[in-house]
mmCIF file with all atom_site columns, C-alpha atoms in Angstrom:
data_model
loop_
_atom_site.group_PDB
_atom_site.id
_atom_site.type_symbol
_atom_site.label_atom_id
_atom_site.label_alt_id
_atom_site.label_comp_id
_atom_site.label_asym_id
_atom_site.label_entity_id
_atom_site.label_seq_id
_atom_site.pdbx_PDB_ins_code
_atom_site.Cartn_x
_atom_site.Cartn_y
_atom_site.Cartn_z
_atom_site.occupancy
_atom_site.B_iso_or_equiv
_atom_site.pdbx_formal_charge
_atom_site.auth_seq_id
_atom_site.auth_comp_id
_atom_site.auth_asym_id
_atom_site.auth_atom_id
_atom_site.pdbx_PDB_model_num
ATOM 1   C CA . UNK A 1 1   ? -40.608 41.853 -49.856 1.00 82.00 ? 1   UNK A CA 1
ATOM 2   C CA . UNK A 1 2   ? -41.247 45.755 -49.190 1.00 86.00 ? 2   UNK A CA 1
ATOM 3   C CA . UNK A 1 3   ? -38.409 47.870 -49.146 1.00 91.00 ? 3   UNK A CA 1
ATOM 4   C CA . UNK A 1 4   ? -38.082 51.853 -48.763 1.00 95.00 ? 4   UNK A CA 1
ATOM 5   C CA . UNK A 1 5   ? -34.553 52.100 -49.869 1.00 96.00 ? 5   UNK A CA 1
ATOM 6   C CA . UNK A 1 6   ? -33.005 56.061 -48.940 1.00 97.00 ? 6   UNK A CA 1
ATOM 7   C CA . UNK A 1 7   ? -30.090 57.293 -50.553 1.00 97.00 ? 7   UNK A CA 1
ATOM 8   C CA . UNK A 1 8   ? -28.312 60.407 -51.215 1.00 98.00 ? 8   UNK A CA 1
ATOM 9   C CA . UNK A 1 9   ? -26.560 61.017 -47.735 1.00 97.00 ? 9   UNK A CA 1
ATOM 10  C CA . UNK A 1 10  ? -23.295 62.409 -47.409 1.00 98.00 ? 10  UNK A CA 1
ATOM 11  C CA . UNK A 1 11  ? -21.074 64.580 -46.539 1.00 98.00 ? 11  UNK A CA 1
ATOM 12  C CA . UNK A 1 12  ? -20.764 68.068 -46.838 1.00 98.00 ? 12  UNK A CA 1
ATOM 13  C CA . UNK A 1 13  ? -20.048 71.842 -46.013 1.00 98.00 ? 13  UNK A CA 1
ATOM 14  C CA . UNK A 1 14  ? -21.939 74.404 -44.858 1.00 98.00 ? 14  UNK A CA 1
ATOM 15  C CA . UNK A 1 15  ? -24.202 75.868 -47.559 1.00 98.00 ? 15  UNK A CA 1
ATOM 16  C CA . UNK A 1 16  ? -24.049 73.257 -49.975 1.00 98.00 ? 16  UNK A CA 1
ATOM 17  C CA . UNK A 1 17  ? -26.975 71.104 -51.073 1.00 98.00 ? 17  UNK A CA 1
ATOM 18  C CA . UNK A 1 18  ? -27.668 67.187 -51.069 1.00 98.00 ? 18  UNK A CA 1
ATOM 19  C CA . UNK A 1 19  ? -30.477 65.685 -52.501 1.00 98.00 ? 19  UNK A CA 1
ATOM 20  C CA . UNK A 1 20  ? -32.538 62.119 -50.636 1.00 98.00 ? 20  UNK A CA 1
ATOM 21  C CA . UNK A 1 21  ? -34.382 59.509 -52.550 1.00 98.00 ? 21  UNK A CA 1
ATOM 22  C CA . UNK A 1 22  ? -36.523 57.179 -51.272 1.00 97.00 ? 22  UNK A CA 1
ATOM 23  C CA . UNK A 1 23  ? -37.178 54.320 -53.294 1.00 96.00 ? 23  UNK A CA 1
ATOM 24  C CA . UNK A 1 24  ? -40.637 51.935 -52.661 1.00 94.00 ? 24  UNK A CA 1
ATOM 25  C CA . UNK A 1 25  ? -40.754 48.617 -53.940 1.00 90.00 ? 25  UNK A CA 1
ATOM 26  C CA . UNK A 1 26  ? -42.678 45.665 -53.230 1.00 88.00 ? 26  UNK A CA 1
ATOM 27  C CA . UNK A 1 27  ? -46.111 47.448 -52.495 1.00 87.00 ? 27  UNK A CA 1
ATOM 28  C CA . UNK A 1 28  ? -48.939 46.569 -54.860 1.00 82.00 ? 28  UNK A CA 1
ATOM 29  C CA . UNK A 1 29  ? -50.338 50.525 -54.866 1.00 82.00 ? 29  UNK A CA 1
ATOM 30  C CA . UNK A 1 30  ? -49.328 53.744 -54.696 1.00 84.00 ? 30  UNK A CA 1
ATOM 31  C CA . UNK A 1 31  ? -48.348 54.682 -51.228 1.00 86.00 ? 31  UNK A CA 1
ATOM 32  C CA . UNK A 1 32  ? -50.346 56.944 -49.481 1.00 87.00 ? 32  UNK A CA 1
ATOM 33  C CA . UNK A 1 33  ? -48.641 60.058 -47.045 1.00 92.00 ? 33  UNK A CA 1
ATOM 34  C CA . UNK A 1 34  ? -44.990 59.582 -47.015 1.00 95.00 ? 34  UNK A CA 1
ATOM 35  C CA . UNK A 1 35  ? -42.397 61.085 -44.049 1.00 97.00 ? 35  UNK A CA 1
ATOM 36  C CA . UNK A 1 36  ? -39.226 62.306 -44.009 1.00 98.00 ? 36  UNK A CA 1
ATOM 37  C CA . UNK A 1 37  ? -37.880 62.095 -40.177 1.00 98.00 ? 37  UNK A CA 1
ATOM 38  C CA . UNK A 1 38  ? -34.502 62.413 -38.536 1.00 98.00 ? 38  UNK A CA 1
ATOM 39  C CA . UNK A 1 39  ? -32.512 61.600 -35.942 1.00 97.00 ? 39  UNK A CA 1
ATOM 40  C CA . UNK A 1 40  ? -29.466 62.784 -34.334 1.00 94.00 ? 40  UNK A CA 1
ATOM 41  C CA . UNK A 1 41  ? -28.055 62.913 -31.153 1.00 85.00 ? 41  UNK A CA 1
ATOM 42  C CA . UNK A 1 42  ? -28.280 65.802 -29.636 1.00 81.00 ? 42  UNK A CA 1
ATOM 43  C CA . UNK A 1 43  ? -32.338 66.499 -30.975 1.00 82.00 ? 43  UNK A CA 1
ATOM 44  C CA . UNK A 1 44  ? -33.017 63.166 -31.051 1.00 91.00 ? 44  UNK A CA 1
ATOM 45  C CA . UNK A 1 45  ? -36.475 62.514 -33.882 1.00 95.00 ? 45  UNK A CA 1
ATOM 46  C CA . UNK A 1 46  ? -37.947 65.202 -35.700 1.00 96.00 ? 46  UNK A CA 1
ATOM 47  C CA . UNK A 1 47  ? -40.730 64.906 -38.671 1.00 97.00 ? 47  UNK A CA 1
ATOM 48  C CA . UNK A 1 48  ? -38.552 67.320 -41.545 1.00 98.00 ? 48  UNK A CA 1
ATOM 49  C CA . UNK A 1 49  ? -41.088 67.115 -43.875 1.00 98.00 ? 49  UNK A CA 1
ATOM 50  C CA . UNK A 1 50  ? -44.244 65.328 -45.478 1.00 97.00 ? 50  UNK A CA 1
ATOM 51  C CA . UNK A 1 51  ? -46.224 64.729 -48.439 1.00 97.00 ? 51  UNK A CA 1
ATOM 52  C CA . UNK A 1 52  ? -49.727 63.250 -49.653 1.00 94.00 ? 52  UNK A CA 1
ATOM 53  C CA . UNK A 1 53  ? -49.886 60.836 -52.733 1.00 90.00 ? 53  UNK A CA 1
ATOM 54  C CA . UNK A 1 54  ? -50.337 64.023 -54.917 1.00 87.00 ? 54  UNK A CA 1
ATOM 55  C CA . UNK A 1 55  ? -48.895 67.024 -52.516 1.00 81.00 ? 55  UNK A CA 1
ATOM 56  C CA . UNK A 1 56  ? -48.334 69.295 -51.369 1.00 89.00 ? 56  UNK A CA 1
ATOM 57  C CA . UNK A 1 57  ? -45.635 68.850 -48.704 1.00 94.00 ? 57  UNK A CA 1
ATOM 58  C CA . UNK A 1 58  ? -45.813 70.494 -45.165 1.00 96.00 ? 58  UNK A CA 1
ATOM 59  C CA . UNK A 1 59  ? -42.199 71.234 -43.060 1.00 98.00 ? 59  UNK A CA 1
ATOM 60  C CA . UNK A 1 60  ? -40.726 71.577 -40.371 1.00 97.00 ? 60  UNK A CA 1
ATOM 61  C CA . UNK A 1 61  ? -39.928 75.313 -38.566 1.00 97.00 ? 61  UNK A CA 1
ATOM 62  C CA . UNK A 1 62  ? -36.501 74.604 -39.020 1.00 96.00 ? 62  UNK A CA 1
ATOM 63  C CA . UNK A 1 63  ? -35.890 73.450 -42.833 1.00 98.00 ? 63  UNK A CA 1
ATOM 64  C CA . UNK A 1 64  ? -38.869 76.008 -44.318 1.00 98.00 ? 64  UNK A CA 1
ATOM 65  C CA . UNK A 1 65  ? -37.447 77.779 -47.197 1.00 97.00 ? 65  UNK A CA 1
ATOM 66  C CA . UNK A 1 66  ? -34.342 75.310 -47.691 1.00 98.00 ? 66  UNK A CA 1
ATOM 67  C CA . UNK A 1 67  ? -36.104 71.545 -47.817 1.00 98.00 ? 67  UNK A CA 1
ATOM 68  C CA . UNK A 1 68  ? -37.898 70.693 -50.930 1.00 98.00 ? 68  UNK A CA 1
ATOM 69  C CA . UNK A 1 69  ? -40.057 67.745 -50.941 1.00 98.00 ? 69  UNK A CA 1
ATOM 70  C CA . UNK A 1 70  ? -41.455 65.588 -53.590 1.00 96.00 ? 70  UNK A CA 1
ATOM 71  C CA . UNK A 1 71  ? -42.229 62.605 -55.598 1.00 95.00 ? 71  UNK A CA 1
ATOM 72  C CA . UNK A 1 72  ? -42.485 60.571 -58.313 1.00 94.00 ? 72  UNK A CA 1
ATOM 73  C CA . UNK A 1 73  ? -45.301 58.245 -57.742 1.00 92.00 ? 73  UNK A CA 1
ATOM 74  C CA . UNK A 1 74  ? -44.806 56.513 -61.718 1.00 92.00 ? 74  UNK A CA 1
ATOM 75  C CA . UNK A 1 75  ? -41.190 55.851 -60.084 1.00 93.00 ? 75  UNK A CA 1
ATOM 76  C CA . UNK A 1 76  ? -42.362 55.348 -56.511 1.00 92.00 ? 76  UNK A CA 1
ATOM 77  C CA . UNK A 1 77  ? -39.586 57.712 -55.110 1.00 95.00 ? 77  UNK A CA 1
ATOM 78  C CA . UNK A 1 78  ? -39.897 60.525 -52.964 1.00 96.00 ? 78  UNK A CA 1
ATOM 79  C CA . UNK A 1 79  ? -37.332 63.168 -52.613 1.00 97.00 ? 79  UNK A CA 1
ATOM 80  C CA . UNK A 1 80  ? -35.937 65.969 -50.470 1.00 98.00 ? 80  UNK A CA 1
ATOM 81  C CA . UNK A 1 81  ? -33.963 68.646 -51.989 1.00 98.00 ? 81  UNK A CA 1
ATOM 82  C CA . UNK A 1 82  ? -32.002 70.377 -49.058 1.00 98.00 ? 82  UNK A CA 1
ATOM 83  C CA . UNK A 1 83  ? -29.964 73.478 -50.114 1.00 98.00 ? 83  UNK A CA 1
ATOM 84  C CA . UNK A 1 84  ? -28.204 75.695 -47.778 1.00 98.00 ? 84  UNK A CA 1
ATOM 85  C CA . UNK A 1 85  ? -27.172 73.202 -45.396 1.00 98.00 ? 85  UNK A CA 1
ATOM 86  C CA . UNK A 1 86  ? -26.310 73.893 -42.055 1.00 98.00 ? 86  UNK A CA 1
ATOM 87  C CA . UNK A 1 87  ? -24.357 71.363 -39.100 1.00 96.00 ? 87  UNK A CA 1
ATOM 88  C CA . UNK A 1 88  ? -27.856 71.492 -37.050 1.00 95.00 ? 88  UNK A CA 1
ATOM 89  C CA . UNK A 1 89  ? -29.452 69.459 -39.927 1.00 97.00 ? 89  UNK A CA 1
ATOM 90  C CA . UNK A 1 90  ? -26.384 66.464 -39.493 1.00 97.00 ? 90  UNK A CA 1
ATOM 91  C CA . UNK A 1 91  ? -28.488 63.615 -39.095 1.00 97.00 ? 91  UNK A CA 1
ATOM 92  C CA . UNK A 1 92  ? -29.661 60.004 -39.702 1.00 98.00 ? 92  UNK A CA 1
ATOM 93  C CA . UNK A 1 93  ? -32.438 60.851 -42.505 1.00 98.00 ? 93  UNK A CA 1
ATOM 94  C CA . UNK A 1 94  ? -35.389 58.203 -42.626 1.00 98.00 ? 94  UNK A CA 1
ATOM 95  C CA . UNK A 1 95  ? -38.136 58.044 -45.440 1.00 97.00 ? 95  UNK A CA 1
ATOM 96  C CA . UNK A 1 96  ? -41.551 56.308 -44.090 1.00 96.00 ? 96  UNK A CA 1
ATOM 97  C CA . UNK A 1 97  ? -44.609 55.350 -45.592 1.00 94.00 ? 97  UNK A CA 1
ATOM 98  C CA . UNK A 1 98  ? -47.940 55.351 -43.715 1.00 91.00 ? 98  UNK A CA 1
ATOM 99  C CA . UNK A 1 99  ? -49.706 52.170 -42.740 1.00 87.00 ? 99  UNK A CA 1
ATOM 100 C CA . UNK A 1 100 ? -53.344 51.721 -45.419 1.00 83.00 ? 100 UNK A CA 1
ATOM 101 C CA . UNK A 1 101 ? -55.996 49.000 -45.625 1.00 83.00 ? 101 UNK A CA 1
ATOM 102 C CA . UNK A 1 102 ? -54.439 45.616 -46.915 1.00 82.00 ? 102 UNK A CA 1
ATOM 103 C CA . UNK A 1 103 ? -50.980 46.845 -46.782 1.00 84.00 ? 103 UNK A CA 1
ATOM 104 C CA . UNK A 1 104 ? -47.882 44.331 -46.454 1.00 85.00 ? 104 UNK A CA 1
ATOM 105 C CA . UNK A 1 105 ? -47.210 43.058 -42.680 1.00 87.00 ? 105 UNK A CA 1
ATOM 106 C CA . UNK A 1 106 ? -43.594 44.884 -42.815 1.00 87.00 ? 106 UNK A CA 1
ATOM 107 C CA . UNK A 1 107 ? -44.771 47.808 -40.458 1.00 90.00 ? 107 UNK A CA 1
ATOM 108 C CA . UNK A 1 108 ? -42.811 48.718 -37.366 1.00 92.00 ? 108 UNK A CA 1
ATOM 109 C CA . UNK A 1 109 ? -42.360 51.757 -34.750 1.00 92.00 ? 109 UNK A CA 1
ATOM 110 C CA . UNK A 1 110 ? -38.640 52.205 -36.424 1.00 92.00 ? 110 UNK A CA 1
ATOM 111 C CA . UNK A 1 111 ? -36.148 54.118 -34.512 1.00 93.00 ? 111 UNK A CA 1
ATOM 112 C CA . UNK A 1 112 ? -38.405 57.208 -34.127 1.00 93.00 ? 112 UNK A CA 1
ATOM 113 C CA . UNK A 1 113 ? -41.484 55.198 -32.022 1.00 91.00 ? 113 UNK A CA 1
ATOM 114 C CA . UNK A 1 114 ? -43.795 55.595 -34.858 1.00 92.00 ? 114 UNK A CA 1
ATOM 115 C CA . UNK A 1 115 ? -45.477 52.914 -36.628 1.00 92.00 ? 115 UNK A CA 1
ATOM 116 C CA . UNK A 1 116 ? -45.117 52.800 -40.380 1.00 93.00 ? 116 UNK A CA 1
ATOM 117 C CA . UNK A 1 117 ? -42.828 51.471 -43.148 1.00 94.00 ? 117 UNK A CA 1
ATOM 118 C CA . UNK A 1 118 ? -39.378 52.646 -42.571 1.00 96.00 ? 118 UNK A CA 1
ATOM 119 C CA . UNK A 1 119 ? -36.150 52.756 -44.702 1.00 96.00 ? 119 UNK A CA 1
ATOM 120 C CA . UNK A 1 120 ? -33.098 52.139 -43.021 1.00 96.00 ? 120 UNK A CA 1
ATOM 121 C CA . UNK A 1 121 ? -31.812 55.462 -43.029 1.00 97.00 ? 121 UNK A CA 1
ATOM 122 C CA . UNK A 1 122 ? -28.760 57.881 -44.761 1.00 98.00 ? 122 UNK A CA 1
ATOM 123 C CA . UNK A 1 123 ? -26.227 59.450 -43.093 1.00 98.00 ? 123 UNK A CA 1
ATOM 124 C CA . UNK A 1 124 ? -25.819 63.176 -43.998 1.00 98.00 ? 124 UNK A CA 1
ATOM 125 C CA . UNK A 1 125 ? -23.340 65.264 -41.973 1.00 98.00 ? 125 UNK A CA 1
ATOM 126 C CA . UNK A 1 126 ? -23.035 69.132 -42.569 1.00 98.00 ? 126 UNK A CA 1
ATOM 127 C CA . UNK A 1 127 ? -19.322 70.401 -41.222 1.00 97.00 ? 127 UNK A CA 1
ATOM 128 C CA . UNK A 1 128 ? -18.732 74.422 -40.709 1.00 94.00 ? 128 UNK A CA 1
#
């Protein structure tokens, strides 16, 4: 079975810092681009951040400077440092992997209407 498995979500105040994992497991090869999206209710989805098997990442107009991406491939984990948090970035994060040739059958459109592999999300919430 192939799993993306996010953690690292929680709570916390303006200014502070969290940092997201996304764990792989299951796939037979290293994964190829990988996504961070969220969703919330107010924006709805938004692509944060991505990153090819070996970099560098690319962001979003509204986490450059304070998102960090990155990963791990020997550990299959890809991360997101997020420092200087702010209550616009409270969200549902989701990691995704993008679809390749002979990949597992465990794609879907996920809550964001875009076909790949999809974790199941991690709360984070940023209060003022």
């Amino acid at each position: 079975e192939v799993q993306l498995v996010e953690s690292g979500g929680g709570s916390v105040q303006a200014g502070e810092s969290l940092r997201l994992s996304c764990t792989a497991s299951g796939f037979t090869s290293t994964l190829p681009h990988m996504r961070w999206y969220r969703q919330s209710p107010g924006n709805g989805c938004e692509l944060v951040s991505q990153i090819s098997a070996h970099g560098p990442g690319d962001y979003a107009d509204s986490v450059k400077g304070r998102f960090t991406v990155s990963r791990d491939n020997a550990k299959n984990t890809m991360y997101l440092q997020m420092n200087n948090l702010k209550p616009e970035d409270t969200a549902v994060y989701y990691c995704t992997a993008d679809l390749f040739v002979g990949g597992p059958e465990a794609a879907s459109p996920g809550p964001c209407a875009t076909w790949a592999y999809w974790g199941q999300g991690t709360q984070v919430t940023v209060s003022s």
